[in-house]
Coordinates of C-alpha atoms in Angstrom, one line a residue:
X262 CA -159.5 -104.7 28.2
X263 CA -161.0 -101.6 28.4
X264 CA -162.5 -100.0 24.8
X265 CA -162.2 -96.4 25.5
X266 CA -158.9 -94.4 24.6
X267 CA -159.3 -91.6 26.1
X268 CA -161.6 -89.7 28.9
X269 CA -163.7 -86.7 29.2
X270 CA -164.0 -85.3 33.4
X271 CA -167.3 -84.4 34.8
X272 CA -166.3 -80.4 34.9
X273 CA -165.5 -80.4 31.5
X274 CA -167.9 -82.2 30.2
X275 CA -170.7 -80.1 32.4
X276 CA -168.7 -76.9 30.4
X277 CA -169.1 -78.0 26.8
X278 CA -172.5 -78.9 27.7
X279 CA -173.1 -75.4 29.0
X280 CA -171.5 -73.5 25.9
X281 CA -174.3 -75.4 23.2
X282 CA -177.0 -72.8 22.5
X283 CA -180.7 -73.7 23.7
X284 CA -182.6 -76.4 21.9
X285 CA -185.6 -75.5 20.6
X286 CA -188.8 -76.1 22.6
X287 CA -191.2 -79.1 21.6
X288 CA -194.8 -78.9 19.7
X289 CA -196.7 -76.0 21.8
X290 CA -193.9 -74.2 23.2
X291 CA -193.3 -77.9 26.0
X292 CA -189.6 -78.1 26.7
X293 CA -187.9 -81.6 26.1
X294 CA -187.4 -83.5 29.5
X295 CA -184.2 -82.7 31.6
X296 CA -182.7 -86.2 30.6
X297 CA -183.7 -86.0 27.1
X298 CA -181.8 -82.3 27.0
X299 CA -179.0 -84.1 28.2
X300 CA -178.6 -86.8 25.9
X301 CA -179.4 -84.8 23.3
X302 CA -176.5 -82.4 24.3
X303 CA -174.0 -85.4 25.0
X304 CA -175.0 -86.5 21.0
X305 CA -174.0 -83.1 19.3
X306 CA -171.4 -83.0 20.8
X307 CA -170.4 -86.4 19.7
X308 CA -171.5 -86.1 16.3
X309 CA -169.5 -82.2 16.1
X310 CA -166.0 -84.1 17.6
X311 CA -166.0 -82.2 20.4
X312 CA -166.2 -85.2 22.6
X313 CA -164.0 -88.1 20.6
X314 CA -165.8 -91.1 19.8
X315 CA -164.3 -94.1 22.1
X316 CA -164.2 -91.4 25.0
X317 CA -164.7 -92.3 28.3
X318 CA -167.7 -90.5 30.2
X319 CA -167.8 -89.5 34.0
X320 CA -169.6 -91.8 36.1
X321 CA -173.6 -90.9 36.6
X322 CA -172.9 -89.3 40.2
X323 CA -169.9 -87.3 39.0
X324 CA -171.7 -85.5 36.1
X325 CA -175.1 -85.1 38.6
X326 CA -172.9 -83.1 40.8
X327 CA -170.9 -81.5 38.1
X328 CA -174.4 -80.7 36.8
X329 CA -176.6 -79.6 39.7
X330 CA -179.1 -82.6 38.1
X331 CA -180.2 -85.6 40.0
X332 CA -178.6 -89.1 39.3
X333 CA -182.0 -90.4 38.2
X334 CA -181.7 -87.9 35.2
X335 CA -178.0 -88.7 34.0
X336 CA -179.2 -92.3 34.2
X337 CA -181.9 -92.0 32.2
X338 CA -180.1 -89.6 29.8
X339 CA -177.2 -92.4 29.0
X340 CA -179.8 -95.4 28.8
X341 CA -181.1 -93.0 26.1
X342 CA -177.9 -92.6 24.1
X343 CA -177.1 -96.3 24.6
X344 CA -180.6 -97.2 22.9
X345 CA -179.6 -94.7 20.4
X346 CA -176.0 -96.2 19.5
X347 CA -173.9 -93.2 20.8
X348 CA -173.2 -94.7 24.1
X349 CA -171.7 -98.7 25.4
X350 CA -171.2 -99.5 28.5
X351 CA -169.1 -102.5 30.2
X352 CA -169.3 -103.6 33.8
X353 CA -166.1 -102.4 35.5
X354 CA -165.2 -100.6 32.7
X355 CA -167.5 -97.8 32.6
X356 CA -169.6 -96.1 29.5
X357 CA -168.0 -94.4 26.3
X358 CA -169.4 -92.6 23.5
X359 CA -169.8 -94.2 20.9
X360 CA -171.9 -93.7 17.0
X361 CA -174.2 -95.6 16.1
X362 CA -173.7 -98.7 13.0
X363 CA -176.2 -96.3 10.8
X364 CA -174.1 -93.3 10.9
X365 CA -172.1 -91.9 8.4
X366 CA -168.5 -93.3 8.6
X367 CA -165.5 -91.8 6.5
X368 CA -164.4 -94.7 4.0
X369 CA -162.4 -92.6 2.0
X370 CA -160.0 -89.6 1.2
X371 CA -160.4 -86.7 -0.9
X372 CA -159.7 -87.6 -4.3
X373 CA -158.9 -84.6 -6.6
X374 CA -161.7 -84.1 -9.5
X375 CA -160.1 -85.2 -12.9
X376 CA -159.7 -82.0 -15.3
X377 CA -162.0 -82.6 -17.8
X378 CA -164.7 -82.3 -15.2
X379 CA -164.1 -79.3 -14.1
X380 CA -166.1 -77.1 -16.5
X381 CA -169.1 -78.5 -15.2
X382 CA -168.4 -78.5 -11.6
X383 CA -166.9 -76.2 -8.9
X384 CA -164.7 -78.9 -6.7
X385 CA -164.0 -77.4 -3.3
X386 CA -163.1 -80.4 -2.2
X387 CA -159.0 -80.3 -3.2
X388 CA -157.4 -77.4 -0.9
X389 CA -154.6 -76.7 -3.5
X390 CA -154.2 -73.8 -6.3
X391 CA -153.1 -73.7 -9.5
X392 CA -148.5 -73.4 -10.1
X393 CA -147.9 -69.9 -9.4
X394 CA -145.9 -68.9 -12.7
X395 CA -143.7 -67.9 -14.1
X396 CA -142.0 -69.5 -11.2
X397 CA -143.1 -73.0 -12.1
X398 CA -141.7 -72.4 -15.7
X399 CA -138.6 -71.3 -14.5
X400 CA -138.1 -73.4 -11.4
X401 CA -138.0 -76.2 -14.7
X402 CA -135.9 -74.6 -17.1
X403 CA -133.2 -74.0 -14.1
X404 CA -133.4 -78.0 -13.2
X405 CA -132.9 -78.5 -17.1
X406 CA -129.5 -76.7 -16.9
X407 CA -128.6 -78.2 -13.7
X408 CA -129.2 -81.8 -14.8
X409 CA -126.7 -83.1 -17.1
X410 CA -124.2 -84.2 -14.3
X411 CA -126.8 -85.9 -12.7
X412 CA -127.7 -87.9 -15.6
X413 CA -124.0 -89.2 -15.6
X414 CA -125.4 -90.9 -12.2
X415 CA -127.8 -93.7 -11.3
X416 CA -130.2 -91.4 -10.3
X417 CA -131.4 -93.3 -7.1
X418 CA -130.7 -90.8 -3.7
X419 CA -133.0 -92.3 -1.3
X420 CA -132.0 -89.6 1.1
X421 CA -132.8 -86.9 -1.2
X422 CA -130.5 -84.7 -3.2
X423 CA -127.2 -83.4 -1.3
X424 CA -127.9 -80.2 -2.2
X425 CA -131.5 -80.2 -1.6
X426 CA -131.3 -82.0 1.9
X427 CA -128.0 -79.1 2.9
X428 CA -130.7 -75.8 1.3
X429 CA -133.1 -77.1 3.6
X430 CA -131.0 -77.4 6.3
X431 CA -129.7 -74.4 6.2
X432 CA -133.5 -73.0 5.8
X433 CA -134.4 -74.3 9.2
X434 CA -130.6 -73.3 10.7
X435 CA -131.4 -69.3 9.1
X436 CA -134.4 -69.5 11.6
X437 CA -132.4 -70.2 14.9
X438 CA -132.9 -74.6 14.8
X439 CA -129.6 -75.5 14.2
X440 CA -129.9 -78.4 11.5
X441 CA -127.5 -80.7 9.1
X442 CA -128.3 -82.3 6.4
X443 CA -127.7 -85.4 8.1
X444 CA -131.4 -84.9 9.3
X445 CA -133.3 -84.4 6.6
X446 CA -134.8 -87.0 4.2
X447 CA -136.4 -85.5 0.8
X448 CA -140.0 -87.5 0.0
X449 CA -142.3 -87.7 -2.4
X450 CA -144.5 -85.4 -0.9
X451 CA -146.2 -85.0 2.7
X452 CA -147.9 -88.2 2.4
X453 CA -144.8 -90.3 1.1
X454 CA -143.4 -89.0 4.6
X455 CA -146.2 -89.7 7.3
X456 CA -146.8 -92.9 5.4
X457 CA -142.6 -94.0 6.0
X458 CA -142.7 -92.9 9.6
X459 CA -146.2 -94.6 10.2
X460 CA -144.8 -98.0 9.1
X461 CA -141.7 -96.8 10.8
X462 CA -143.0 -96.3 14.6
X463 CA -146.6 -97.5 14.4
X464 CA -146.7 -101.2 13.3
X465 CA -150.7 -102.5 12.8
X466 CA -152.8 -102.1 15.8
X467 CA -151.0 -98.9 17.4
X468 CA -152.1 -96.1 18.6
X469 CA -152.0 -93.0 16.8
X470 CA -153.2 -89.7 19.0
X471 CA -154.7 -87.3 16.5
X472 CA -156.4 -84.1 16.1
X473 CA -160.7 -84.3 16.0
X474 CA -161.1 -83.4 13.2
X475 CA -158.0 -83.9 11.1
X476 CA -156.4 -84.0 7.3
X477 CA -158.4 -86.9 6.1
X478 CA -156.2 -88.0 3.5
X479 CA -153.8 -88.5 6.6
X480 CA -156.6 -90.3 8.4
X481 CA -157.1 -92.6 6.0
X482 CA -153.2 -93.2 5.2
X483 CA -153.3 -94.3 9.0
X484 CA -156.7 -96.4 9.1
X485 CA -155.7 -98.4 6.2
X486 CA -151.6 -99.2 7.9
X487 CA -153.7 -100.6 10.5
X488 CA -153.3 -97.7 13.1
X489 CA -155.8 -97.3 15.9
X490 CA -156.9 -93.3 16.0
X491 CA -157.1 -91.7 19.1
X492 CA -159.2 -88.8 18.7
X493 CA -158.2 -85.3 20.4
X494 CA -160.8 -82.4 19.9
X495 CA -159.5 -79.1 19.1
X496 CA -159.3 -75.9 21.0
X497 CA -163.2 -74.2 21.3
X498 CA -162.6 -71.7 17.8
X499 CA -159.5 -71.5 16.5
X500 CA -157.2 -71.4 19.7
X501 CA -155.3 -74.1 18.7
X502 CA -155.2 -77.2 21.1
X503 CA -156.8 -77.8 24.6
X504 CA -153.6 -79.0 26.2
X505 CA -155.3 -80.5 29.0
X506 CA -156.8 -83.1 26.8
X507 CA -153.5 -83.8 25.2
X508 CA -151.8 -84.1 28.4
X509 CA -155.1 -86.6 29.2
X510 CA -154.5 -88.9 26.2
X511 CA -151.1 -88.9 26.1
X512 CA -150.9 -90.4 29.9
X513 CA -153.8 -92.5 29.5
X514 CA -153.4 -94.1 25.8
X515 CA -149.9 -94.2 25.5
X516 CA -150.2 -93.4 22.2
X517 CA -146.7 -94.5 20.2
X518 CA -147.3 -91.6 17.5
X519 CA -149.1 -88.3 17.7
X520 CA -150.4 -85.9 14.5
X521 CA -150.8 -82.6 14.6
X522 CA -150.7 -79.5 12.3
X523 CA -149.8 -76.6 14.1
X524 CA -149.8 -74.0 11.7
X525 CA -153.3 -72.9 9.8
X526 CA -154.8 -76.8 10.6
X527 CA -156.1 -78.8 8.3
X528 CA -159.8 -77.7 8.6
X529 CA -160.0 -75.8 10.7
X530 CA -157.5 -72.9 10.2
X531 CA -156.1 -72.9 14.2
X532 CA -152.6 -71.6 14.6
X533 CA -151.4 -73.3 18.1
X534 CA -149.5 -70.6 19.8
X535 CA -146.2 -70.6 21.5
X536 CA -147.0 -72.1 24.9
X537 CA -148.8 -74.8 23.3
X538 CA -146.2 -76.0 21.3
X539 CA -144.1 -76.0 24.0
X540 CA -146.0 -78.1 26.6
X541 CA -147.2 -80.4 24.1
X542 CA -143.4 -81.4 23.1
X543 CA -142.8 -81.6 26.6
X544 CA -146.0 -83.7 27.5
X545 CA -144.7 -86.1 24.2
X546 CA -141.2 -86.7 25.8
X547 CA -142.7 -87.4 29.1
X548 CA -145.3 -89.7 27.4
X549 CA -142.7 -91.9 25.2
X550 CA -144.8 -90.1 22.0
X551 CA -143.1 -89.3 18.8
X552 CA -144.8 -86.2 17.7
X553 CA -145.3 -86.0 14.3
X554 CA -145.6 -82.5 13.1
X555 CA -147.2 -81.5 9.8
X556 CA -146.2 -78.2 8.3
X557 CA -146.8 -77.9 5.0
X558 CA -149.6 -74.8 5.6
X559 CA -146.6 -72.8 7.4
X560 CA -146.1 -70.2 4.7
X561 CA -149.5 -69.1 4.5
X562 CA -150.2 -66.9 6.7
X563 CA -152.2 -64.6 5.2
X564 CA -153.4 -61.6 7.2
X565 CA -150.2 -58.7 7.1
X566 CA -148.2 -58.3 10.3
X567 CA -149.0 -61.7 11.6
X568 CA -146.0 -63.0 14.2
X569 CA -145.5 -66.5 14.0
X570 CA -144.7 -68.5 16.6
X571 CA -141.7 -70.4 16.7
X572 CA -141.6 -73.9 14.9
X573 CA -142.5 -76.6 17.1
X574 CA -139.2 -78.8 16.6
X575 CA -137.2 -75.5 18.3
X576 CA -138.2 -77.2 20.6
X577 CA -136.5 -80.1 20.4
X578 CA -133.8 -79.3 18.1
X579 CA -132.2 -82.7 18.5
X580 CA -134.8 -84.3 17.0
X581 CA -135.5 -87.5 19.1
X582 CA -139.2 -86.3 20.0
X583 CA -140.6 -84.1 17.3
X584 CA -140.5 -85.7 13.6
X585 CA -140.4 -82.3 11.1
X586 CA -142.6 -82.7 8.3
X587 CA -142.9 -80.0 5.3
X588 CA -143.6 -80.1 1.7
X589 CA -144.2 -77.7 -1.5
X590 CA -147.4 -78.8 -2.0
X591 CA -149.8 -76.2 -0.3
X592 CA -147.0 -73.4 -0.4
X593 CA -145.9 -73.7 -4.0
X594 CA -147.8 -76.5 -6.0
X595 CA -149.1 -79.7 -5.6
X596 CA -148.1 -80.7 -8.7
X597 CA -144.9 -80.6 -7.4
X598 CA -144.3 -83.8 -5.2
X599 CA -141.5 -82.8 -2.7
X600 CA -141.7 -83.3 0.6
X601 CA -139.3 -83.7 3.5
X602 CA -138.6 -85.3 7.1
X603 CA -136.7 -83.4 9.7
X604 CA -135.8 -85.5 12.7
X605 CA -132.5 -87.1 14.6
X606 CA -129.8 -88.2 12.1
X607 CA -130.3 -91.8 13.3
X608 CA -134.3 -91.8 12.8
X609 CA -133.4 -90.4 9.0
X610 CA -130.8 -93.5 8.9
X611 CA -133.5 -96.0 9.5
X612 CA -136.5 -94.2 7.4
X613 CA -133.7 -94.1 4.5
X614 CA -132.9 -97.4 4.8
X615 CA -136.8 -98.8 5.0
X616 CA -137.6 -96.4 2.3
X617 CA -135.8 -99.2 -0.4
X618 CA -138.5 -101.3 0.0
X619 CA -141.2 -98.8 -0.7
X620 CA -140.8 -96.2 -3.4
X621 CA -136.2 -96.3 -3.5
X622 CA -136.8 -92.1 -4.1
X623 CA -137.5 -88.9 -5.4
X624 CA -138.0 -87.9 -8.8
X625 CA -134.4 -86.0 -9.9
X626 CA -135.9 -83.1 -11.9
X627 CA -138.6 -82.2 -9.3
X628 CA -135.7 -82.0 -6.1
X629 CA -133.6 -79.5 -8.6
X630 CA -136.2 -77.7 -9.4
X631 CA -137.5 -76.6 -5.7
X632 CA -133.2 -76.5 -4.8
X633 CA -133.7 -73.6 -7.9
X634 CA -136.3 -72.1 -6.2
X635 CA -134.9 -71.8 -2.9
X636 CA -131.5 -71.2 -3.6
X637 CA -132.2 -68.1 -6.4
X638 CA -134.8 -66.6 -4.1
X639 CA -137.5 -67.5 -6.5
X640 CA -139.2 -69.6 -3.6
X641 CA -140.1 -66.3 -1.7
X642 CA -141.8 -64.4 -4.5
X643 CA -143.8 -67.8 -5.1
X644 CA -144.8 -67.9 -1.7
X645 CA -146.0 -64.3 -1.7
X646 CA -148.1 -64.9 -4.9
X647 CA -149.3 -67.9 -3.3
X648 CA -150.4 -65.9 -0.2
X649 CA -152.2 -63.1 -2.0
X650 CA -154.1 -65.5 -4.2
X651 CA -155.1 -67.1 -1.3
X652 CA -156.3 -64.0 0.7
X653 CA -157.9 -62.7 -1.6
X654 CA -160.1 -66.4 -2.6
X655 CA -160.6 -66.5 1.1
X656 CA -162.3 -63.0 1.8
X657 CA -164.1 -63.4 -1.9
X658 CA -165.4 -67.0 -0.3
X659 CA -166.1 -65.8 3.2
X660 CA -168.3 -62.6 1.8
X661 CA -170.2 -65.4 -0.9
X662 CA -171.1 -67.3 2.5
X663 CA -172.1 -65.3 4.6
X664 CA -174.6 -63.4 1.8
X665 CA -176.2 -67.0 0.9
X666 CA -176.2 -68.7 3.4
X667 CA -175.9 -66.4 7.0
X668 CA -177.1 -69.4 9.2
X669 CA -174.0 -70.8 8.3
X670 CA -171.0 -70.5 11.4
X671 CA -167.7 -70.2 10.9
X672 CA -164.3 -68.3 12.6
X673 CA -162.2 -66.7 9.8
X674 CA -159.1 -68.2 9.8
X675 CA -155.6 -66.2 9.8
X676 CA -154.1 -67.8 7.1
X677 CA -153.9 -71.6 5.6
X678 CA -156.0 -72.8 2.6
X679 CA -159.5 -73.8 4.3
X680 CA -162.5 -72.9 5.8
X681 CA -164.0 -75.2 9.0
X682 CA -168.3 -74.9 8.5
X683 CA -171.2 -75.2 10.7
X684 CA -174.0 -76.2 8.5
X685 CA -177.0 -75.0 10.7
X686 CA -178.3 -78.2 12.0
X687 CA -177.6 -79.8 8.1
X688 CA -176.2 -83.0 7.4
X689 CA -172.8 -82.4 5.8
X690 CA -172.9 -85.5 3.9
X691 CA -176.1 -85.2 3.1
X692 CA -174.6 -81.4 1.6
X693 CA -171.9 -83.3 -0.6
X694 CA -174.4 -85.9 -1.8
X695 CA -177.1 -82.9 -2.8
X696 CA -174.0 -80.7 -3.7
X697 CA -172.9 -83.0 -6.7
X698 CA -176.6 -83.0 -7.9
X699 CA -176.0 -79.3 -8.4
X700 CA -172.9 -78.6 -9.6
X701 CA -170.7 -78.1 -6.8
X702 CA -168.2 -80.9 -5.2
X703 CA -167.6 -80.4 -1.1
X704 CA -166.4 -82.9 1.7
X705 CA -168.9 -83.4 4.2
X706 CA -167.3 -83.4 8.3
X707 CA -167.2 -86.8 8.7
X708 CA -164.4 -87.7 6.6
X709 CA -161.8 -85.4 8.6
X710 CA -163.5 -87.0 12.0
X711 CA -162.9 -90.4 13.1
X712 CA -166.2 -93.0 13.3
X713 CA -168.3 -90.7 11.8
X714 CA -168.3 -87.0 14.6
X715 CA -168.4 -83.7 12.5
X716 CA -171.9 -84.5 10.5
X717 CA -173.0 -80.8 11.0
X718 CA -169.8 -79.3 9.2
X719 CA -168.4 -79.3 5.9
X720 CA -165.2 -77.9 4.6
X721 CA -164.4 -74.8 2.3
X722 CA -161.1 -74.4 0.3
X723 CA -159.8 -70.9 -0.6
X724 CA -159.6 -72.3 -4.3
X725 CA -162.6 -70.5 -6.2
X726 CA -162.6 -66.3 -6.1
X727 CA -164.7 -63.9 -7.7
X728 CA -167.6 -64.8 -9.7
X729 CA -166.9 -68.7 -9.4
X730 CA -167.2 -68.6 -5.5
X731 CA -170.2 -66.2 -5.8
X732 CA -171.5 -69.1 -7.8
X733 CA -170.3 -71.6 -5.6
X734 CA -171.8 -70.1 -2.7
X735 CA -175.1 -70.1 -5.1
X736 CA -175.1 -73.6 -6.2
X737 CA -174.5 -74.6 -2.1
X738 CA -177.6 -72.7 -1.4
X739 CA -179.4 -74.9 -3.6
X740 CA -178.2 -78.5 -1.8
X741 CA -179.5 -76.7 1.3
X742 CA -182.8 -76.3 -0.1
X743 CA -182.9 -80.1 -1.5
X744 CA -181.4 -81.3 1.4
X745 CA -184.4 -79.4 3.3
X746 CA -187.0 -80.7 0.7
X747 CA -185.9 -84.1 1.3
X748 CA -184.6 -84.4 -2.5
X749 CA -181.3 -84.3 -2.0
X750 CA -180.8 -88.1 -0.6
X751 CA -179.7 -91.0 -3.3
X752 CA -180.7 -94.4 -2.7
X753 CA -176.9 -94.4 -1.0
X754 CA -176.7 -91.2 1.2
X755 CA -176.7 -91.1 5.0
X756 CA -179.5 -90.5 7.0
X757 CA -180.1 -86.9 8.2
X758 CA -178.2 -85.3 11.2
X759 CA -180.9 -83.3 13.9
X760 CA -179.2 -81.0 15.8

């Protein structure tokens, strides 16, 4: 069997190759030789995600021609990067990237930094903001008053609250998807419902097609239910998704599930436009994929005038292809643990009826206080709160950046919560291992790539304004210079990433 998942074409591989800037000259000014260049540029890109690990690579004579380079040189260049780890090769089956044992690998989420620690350290590494009140307070006190005949019950509605699966409903119905309640479940949070559809649809050892790089909290939820990830790179900036490599995977792995987040993606900040949406849904059906669609950064949007583009189940209003997630987590609070599923009334039925052996439901108070919310209008004045707090952390954060550290590359995103970062050439986990030495908590790349790609990047919330992400900016200025001075490595960290 073969042990790539996916395959990167000669054209397109000679492209990506093309768009790297120039590597720096040797000792005296002598340039690298022409296979060393190459393997070289086949590693970044490895190690940045924009080839997925597990890819497979055009045959020598395909990229020499693709390349205007002899065969002799893309021989040598992938006997290179299979001495180096980052390429293995299989008679008959071909040769696919690959990263090396001594690499970096992403063993764990993000964990959010216990209070009592935060006077001591900035944590950008928890994209959420503090309850926008008085909303919060009130969202509460309105639940209170709406709870006695509740209490009369058992209290168990594995489906959600009536009343909060019809207001949600009716949310996606006001914007043209005609839904009924029949085809929504309420969860505890975004997490509680990826992790029912995972064990759902994706039983241990299937494949799951994701985004490269993705939410890694997700990525781990699906490592550790036994999932095998199928890595997708992004769109070059923030254009959203290179549909031809989604068509690609989706034909060749078969995936049984696909993740994505369309709107503001978690890093980077792409907002997939219209025509994306639509061919991917259409690429899914044709496939036999269940697209699993993540929307819990949809209400931040947070340049003015901004169009949206239409939600991605409109297209596939039915349900049977595109599974709906959303959640007042990133939009409201996170403190708030309400999430929901919007798919076919029959794939609700049989999350419901799974869902007893799991967690049997959703806190009471919490599903009356977001019905409050969006039933009194207090959701949209939230939201709006939310999104100015957010612009205005995001430019304070950008402007910090750029002062301190202006070898530092990144695209500005449109809205969302984060900030996708090029670290110069850095180690990014070498970054969050020098970073906690001086006072600043940050996730390095790897953990939002799959088996270990995105060394050379970390990732910036918009949580910190003002003075704090002046400071923050500061203190990450600092881990640069130890990591630079070679004193910012424990006895644990990873070895340095060369660009």
């Amino acid at each position: 069997m073969a042990q790539w998942t996916s395959t990167v074409g000669a054209a397109q591989l000679a492209r990506q190759l093309g768009s790297q800037q120039p590597r720096p000259t040797g000792p005296g000014g002598r340039k690298s030789p022409a296979y060393r260049a190459l393997a070289d540029g086949v590693r970044l890109l490895v190690l940045e995600g924009r080839v997925p690990v597990a890819a497979r690579l055009p045959a020598e004579r395909e990229l020499a021609l693709a390349l205007s380079v002899s065969r002799t040189t893309v021989a040598a260049a992938y006997e290179a990067l299979r001495t180096e780890g980052f390429l293995e090769s299989r008679r008959g089956a071909g040769s696919w990237t690959a990263v090396p044992a001594g690499n970096p690998l992403p063993a764990r989420g993000l964990e959010p930094l216990p209070p009592e620690s935060l006077g001591s350290m900035i944590d950008l590494g928890c994209a959420a903001l503090p309850a926008p009140e008085p909303w919060l307070t009130r969202a509460v006190q309105g639940a209170l008053e709406e709870l006695p005949p509740y209490a009369h019950t058992h209290g168990d509605y594995p489906a959600g609250l009536p009343a909060l699966r019809r207001m949600i409903a009716d949310r996606y119905t006001a914007l043209g998807i005609p839904t009924m309640p029949e085809q929504i479940m309420v969860t505890t949070g975004a997490m509680g419902a990826i992790d029912a559809i995972c064990h759902l649809f994706a039983g241990r050892g299937e494949r799951i097609a994701v985004e490269s790089p993705s939410y890694a909290n997700i990525l781990q939820l699906m490592r550790e239910a036994g999932a095998r990830l199928v890595p997708v790179a992004m769109g070059d900036g923030l254009t959203g998704w290179d549909m031809n490599r989604w068509r690609q995977v989706l034909r060749d792995a078969a995936p049984r599930l696909a993740y994505v987040v369309a709107d503001f993606h978690n890093p980077t900040g792409a907002l997939a436009d219209e025509q994306q949406r639509r061919e991917l849904v259409d690429a899914a059906r044709s496939a036999g994929t269940v697209l699993v669609v993540d929307e819990t950064m949809n209400e931040l949007r947070l340049d003015p005038g901004l169009a949206m583009p239409r939600r991605v189940c409109a297209f596939d209003p039915a349900g049977s292809t595109v599974l709906t997630v959303g959640s007042a987590s990133k939009a409201f609070w996170a403190g708030m643990r309400i999430g929901w599923v919007r798919a076919a009334p029959d794939v609700i039925r049989s999350l419901v009826a799974a869902r007893a052996y799991a967690d049997m439901g959703t806190p009471v108070l919490e599903q009356l206080a977001i019905n409050w919310l969006m039933s009194t209008g207090g959701w949209e004045e939230a939201v709006e709160v939310r999104r100015l707090q957010a612009r205005e952390n995001r430019d304070a954060l950008v402007a910090a950046v750029r002062r301190e550290l202006p070898d530092w590359e990144f695209t500005v995103p449109r809205g969302g919560l984060t900030l996708w970062v090029r670290t110069g050439g850095l180690s990014g986990s070498r970054l969050a291992v020098a970073g906690e030495r001086v006072g600043v908590r940050v996730p390095s790349g790897p953990r939002f790539g799959v088996d270990g790609a995105f060394e050379g990047y970390v990732r910036l919330p918009f949580t910190v304004a003002g003075p704090v992400a002046d400071e923050a900016a500061v203190r990450l200025a600092a881990a640069v210079e130890l990591v630079r001075s070679g004193a910012g490595a424990g006895a644990d960290a990873p070895r340095s990433f060369v660009a």
